[in-house]
XYZ file of C-alpha atoms in Angstrom:
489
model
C 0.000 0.000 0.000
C 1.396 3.577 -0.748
C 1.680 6.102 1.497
C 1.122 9.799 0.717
C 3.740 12.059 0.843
C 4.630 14.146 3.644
C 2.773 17.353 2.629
C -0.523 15.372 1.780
C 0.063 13.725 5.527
C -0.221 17.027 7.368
C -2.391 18.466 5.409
C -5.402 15.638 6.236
C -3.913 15.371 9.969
C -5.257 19.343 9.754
C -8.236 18.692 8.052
C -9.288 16.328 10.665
C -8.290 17.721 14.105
C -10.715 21.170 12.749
C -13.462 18.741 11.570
C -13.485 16.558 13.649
C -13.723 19.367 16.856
C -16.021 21.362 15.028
C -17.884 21.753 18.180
C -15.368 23.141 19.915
C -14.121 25.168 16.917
C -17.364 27.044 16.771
C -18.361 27.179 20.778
C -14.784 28.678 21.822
C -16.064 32.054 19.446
C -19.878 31.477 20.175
C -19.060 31.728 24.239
C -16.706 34.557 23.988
C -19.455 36.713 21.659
C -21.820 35.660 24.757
C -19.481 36.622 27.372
C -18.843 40.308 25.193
C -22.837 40.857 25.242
C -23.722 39.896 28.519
C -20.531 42.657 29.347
C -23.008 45.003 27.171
C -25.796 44.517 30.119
C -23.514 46.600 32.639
C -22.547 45.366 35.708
C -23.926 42.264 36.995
C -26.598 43.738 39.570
C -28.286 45.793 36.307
C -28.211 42.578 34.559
C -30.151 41.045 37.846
C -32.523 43.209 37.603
C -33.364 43.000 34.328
C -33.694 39.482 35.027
C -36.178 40.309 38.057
C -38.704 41.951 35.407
C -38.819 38.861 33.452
C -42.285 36.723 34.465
C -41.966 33.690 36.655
C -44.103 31.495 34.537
C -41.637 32.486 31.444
C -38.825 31.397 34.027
C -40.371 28.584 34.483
C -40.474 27.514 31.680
C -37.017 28.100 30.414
C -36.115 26.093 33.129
C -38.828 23.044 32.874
C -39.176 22.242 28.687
C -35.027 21.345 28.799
C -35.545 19.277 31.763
C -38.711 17.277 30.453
C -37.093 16.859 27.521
C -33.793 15.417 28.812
C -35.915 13.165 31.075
C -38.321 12.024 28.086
C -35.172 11.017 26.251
C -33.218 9.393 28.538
C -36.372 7.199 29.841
C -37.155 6.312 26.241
C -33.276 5.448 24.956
C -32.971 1.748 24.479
C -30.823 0.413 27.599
C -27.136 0.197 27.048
C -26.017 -3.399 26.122
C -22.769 -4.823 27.412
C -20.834 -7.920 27.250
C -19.829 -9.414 30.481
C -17.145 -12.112 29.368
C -16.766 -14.926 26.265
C -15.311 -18.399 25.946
C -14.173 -20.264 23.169
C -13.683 -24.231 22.690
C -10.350 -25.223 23.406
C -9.462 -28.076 20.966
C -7.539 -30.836 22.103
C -4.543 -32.560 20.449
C -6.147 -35.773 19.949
C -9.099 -34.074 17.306
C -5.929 -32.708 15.510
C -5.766 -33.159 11.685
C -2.844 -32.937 9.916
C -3.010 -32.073 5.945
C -1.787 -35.959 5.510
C -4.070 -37.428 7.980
C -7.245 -35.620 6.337
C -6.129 -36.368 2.957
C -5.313 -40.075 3.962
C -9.117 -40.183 5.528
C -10.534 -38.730 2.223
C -8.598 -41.525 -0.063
C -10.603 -44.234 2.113
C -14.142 -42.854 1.013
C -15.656 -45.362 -2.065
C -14.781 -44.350 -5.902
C -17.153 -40.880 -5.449
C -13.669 -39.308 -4.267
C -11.472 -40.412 -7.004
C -7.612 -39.323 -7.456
C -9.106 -35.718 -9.471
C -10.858 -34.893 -6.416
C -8.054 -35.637 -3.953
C -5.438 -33.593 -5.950
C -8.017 -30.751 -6.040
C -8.427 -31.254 -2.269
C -5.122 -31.566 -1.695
C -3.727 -27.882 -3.995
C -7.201 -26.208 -1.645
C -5.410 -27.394 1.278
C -2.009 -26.071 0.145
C -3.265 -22.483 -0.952
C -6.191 -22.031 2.054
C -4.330 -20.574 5.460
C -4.753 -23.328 7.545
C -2.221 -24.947 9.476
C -1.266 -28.156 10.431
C -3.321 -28.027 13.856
C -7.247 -27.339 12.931
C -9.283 -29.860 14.220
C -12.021 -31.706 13.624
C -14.986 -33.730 15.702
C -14.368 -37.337 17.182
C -16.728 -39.107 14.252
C -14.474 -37.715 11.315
C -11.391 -39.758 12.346
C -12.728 -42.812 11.827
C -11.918 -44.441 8.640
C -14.090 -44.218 6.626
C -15.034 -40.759 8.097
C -18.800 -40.896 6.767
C -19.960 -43.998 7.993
C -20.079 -42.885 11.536
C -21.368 -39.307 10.896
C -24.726 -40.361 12.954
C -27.155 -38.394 15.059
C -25.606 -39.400 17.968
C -22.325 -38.339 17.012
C -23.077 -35.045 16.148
C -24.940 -34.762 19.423
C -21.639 -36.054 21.250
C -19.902 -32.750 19.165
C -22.536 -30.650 20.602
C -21.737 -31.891 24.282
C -17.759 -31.609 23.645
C -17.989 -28.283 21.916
C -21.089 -26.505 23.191
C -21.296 -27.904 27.052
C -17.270 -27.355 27.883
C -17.276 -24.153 26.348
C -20.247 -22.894 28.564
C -18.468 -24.419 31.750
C -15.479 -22.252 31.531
C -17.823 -19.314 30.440
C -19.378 -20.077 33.839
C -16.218 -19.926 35.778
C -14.396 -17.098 34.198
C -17.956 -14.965 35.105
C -18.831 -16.114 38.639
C -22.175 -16.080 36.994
C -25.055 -19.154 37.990
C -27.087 -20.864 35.181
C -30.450 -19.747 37.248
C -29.090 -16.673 36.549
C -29.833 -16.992 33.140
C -33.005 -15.102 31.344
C -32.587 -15.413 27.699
C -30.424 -18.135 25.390
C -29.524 -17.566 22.131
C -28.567 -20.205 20.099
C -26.979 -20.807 16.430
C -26.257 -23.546 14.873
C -26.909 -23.680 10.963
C -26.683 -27.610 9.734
C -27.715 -29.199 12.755
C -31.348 -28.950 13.965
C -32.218 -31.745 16.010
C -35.449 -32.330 18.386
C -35.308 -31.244 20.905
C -33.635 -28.449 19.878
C -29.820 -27.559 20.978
C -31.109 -24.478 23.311
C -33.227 -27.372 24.666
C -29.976 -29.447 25.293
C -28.632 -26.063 26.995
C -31.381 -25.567 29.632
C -31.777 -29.441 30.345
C -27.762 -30.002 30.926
C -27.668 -26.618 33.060
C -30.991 -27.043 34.512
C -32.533 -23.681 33.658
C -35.362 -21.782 34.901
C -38.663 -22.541 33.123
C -39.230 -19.001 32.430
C -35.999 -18.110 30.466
C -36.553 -17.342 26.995
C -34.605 -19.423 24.111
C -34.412 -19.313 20.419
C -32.399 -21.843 17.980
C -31.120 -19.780 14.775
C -30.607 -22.262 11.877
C -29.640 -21.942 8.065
C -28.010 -18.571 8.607
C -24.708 -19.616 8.047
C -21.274 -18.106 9.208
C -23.356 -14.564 10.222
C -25.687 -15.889 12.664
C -23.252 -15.242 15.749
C -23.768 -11.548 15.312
C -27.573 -11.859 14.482
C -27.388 -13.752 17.605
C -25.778 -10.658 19.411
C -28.277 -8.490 17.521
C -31.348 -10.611 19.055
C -29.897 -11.006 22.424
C -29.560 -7.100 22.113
C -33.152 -6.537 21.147
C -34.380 -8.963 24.182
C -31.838 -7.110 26.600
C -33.109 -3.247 25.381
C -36.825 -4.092 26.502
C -35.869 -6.384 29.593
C -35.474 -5.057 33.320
C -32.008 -4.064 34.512
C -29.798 -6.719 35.459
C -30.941 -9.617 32.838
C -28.227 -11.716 31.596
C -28.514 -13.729 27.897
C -26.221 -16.654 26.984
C -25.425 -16.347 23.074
C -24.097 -19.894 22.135
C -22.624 -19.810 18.614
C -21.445 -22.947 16.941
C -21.694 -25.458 13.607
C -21.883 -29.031 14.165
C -19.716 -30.594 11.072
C -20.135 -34.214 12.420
C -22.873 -35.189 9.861
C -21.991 -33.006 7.450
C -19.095 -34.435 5.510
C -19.387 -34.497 1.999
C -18.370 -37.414 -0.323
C -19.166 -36.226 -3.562
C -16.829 -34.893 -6.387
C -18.079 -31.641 -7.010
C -15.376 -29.279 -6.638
C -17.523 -26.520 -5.205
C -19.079 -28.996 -2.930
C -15.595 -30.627 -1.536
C -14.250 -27.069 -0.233
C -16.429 -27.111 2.799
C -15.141 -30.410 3.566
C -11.466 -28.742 3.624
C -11.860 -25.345 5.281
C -14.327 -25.813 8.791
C -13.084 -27.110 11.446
C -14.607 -27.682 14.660
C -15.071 -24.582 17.045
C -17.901 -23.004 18.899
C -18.054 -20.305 21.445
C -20.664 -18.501 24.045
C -20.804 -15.010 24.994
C -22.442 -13.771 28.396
C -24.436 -10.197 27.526
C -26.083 -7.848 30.076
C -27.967 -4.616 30.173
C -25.923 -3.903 33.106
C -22.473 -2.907 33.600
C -21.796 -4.357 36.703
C -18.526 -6.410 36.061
C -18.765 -5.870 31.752
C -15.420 -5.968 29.445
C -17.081 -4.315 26.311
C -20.003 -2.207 25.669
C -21.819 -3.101 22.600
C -22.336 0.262 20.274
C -24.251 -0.636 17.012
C -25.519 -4.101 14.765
C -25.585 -3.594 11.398
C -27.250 -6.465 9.547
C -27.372 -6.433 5.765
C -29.275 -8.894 3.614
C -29.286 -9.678 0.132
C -31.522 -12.498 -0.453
C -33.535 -10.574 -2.532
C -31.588 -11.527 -5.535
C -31.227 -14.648 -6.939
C -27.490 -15.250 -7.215
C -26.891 -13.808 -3.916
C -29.793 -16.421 -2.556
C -28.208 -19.250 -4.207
C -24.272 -18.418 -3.648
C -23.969 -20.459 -0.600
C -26.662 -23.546 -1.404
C -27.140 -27.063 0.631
C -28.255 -29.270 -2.159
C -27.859 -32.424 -3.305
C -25.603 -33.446 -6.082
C -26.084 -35.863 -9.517
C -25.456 -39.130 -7.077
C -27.731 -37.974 -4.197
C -24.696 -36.704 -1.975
C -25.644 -33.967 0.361
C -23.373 -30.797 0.436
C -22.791 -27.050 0.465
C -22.309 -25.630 -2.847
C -19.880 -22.402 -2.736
C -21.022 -20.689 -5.897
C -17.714 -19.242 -7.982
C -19.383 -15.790 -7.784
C -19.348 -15.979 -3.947
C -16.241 -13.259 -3.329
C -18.416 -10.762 -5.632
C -21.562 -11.027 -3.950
C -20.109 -10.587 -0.914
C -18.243 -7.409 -1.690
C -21.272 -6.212 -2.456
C -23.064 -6.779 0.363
C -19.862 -5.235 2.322
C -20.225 -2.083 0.909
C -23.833 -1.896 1.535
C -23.317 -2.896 5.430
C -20.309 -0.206 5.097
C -22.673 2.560 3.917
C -25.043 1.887 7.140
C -22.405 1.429 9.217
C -20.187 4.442 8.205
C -22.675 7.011 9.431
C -22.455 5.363 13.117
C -18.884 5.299 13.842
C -16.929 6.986 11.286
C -15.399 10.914 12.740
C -16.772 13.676 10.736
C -13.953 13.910 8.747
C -14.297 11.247 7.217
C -18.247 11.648 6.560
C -17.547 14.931 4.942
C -15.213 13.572 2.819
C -17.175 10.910 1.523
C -20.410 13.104 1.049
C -18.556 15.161 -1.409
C -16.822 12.662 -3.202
C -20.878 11.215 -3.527
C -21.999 14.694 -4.346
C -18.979 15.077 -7.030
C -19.903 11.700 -8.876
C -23.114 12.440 -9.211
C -22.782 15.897 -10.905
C -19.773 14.724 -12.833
C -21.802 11.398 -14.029
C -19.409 9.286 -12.192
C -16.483 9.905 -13.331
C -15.058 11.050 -10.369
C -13.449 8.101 -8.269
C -15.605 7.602 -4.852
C -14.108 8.258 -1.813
C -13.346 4.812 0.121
C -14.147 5.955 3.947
C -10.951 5.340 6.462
C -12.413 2.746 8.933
C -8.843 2.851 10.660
C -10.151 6.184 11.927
C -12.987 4.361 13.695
C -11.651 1.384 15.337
C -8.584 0.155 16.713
C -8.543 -3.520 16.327
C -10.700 -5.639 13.178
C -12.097 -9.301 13.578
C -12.674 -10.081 9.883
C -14.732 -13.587 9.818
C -12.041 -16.502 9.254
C -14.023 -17.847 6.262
C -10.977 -18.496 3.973
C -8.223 -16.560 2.876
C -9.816 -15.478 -0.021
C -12.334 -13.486 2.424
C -9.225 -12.075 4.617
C -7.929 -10.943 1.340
C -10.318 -8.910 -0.034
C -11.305 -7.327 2.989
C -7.773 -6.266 3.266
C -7.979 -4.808 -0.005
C -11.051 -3.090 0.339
C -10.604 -1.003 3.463
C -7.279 -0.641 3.127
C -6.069 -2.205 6.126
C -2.005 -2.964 7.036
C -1.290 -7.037 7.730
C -1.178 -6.250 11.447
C -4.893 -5.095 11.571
C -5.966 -8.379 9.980
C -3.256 -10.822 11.677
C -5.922 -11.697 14.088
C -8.071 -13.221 11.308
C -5.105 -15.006 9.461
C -3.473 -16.300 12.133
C -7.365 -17.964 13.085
C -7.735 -19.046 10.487
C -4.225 -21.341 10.424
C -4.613 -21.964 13.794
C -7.963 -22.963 14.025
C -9.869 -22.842 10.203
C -13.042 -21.873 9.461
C -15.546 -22.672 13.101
C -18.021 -20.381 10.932
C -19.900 -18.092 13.684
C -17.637 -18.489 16.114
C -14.334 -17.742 14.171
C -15.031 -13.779 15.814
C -14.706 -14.744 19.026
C -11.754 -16.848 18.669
C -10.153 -13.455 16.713
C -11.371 -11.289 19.773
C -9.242 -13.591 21.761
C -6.286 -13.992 19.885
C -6.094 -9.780 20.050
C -6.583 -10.213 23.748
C -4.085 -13.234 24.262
C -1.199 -10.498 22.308
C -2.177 -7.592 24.870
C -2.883 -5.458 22.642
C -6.500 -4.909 24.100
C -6.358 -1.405 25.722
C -9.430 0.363 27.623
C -10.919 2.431 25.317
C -10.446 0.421 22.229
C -12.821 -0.237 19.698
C -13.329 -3.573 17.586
C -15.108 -4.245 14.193
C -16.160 -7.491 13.916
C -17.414 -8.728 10.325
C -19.270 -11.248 9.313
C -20.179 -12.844 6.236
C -23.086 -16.026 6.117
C -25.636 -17.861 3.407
C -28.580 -15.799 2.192
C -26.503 -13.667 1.817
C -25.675 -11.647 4.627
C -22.948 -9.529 5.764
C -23.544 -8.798 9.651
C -20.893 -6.443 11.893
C -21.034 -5.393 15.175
C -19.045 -2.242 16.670
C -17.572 -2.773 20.416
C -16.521 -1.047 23.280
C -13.498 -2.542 25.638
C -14.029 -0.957 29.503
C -11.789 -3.632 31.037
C -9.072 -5.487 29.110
C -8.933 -9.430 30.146
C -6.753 -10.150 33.555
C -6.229 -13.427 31.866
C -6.225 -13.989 28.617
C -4.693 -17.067 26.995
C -8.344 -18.957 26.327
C -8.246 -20.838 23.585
C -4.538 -19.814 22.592
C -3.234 -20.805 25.493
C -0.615 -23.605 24.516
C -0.212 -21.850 20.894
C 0.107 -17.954 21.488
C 3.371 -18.219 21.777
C 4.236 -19.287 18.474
C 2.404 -16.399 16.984
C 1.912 -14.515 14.325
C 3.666 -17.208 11.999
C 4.455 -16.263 8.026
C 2.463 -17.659 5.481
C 4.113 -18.374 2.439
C 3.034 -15.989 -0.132
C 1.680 -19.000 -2.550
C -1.367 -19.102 0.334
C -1.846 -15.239 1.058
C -1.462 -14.229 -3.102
């Protein structure tokens, strides 16, 4: 990326310390023009006086419409949201899959996979980010890996990932299951009766009255429309009610053994993961303060719709089909969640700036080049949704951020692969594990899913982790590591 000279620097450092202080730019003059009329009065008895022949009930009122309004306001503002504290899965050694052990696994499915489909599987593998450590669920390292994808199994990777992850989200808060009012639950492939919010209040024996949805077939977004839910819940609730948002994808019976191309790359990116965030209308003992959901949905049009698919192929094999047009439609639908969220966070510098570069195209018919707002400006740290390198990529590209601001997300992605709505969280951490978490800092975290979506959420850090190693614990250490420019170009 190029960097302006010198002159151009300065110049837009300028530009934004007036802009962005307008305020005070215009009150400093505003008071001191008050302060020379008041001086105009005389001395301050005359001006007492002249205040003594004004009427009460116009005193009064001066005094009562500001405060009614200030109290209408702040008893009709939605509550503040906050996020007490968040857990991720911590994979063990033993669900480890090496590129030869998956590709050894793969070779032992019948003819469907023939040696075409293992070399494409095997140049994906090369050229995708992940590392030699991503894991995957107990039933997918049995050879062959599909014949003991059952119901059962994938309910066993709901109580390995799911249940474990909520017991050290449990600890870390000092929070009590009964103290539990909503649960908020995503998982997109697996639906299974009862449901797995069901499987939540049963293992933790919940309240009868706590409220619980199951989010399914929203793909890698549906962690931040579960934050967005929880949010709208929390707004409306009384002070002091906690929500549990449990964000996972059970892979177990969802291995592919087709030879689709599109179909296999599922089957070489996600990995299992899951994590569960604790969220509060109070602040009592809260890390981050959530500031804004965008959500922005594209399902109106057709190849958007169809871009992520679960179908079935010519033989009957049941997969996800990653359409070839995928990266496009989901640049689009970034720049329309950009647009909404832009307005929320960006400084008015930047605002300005991009309201005359809209105002210039349009009188010049487009043909002058749109101003790209600088998001660096808003936030400090960016969880970009682990989805593939492709995804990291592009997002890099687009809002022009340095490899440092996106290291989180790469360095996920190796260490862990795609866990789909829960890859944020395990970003969030990896930030937090480095120390680079400061009090004050704000976090974008995007999110891409089937429909198609492209969800973010803007945060607030009030209290940077005491301990944070989670689920980087044993690995931290060894990171950032270089990627080989054949799998980041």
């Amino acid at each position: 990326m190029n960097s302006p000279p010198p002159l151009a620097r300065g110049l837009m450092a300028v530009y934004r310390r007036v802009v962005d202080n307008i305020l005070a730019v215009v009150a400093v003059p505003v008071a001191a023009a008050a302060l020379v009329a008041a001086a105009r009065f005389g001395p301050p008895e005359e001006l007492a006086g002249r205040l003594g022949e004004v009427r009460p009930a116009h005193l009064f009122l001066a005094a009562f419409v500001p405060a009614a309004a200030a109290t209408v306001y702040l008893m009709l503002r939605p509550r503040a949201v906050y996020l007490v504290d968040y857990a991720c899965f911590r994979t063990a050694s033993n669900c480890r899959v090496p590129f030869s052990t998956f590709l050894e696994h793969a070779k032992q499915v019948p003819v469907v996979l023939n040696e075409r489909s293992i070399r494409f599987m095997t140049k994906l593998l090369e050229r995708s980010g992940l590392g030699e450590e991503t894991c995957l669920p107990p039933a997918h390292h049995y050879i062959p890996p599909y014949k003991y994808c059952t119901i059962d199994a994938a309910r066993g990777e709901v109580d390995l990932v799911v249940f474990s992850t909520l017991d050290d989200l449990f600890a870390k808060t000092g929070v009590s299951p009964g103290a539990i009012d909503i649960v908020v639950a995503n998982c997109s492939l697996f639906c299974p009766t009862p449901s797995l919010v069901d499987m939540i209040i049963n293992r933790y024996g919940l309240r009868s009255d706590v409220r619980s949805v199951h989010l399914s077939g929203m793909g890698c977004s549906a962690g931040l429309i579960s934050v967005g839910l929880a949010r709208n819940l929390l707004q409306v609730a009384p002070e002091g009610t906690h929500a549990l948002v449990v964000s996972t994808e059970t892979i177990t019976p969802n291995y592919y053994v087709g030879s689709e191309r599109a179909m296999l790359l599922p089957n070489c990116l996600f990995r299992i993961g899951g994590a569960a965030a604790l969220l509060s209308n109070s602040p009592a003992k809260a890390r981050f303060r959530l500031k804004h959901v965008v959500r922005t949905l594209t399902g109106a049009q057709d190849n958007a719709y169809t871009c992520v698919f679960q179908q079935e192929d010519d033989s009957g094999n049941v997969g996800i089909n990653l359409n070839k047009d995928l990266m496009t439609i989901a640049g689009n639908a970034l720049k329309a969640n950009i647009t909404a969220m832009g307005p929320l966070v960006l400084p008015a510098s930047e605002q300005l700036l991009f309201a005359l570069s809209f105002i210039a195209r349009k009188v010049l018919s487009g043909k002058f080049k749109p101003y790209i707002p600088d998001f660096r400006t808003a936030f400090d740290h960016f969880c970009i949704h682990a989805g593939g390198r492709a995804v990291i990529d592009e997002l890099q590209r687009s809002l022009k951020l340095s490899d440092e601001q996106v290291e989180a997300s790469r360095m996920a992605l190796h260490r862990f692969g795609n866990t789909s709505s829960s890859s944020l969280w395990y970003e969030l951490a990896y930030i937090e594990a480095k120390g680079r978490m400061r009090r004050g800092d704000r976090v974008w975290m995007i999110g891409f899913g089937s429909g198609f979506k492209c969800n973010s959420a803007a945060w607030e850090c009030i209290a940077p982790a005491a301990d944070a190693q989670g689920p980087w614990a044993t690995s931290i250490h060894r990171y950032p590591v270089d990627i080989p420019d054949v799998l980041k170009h």
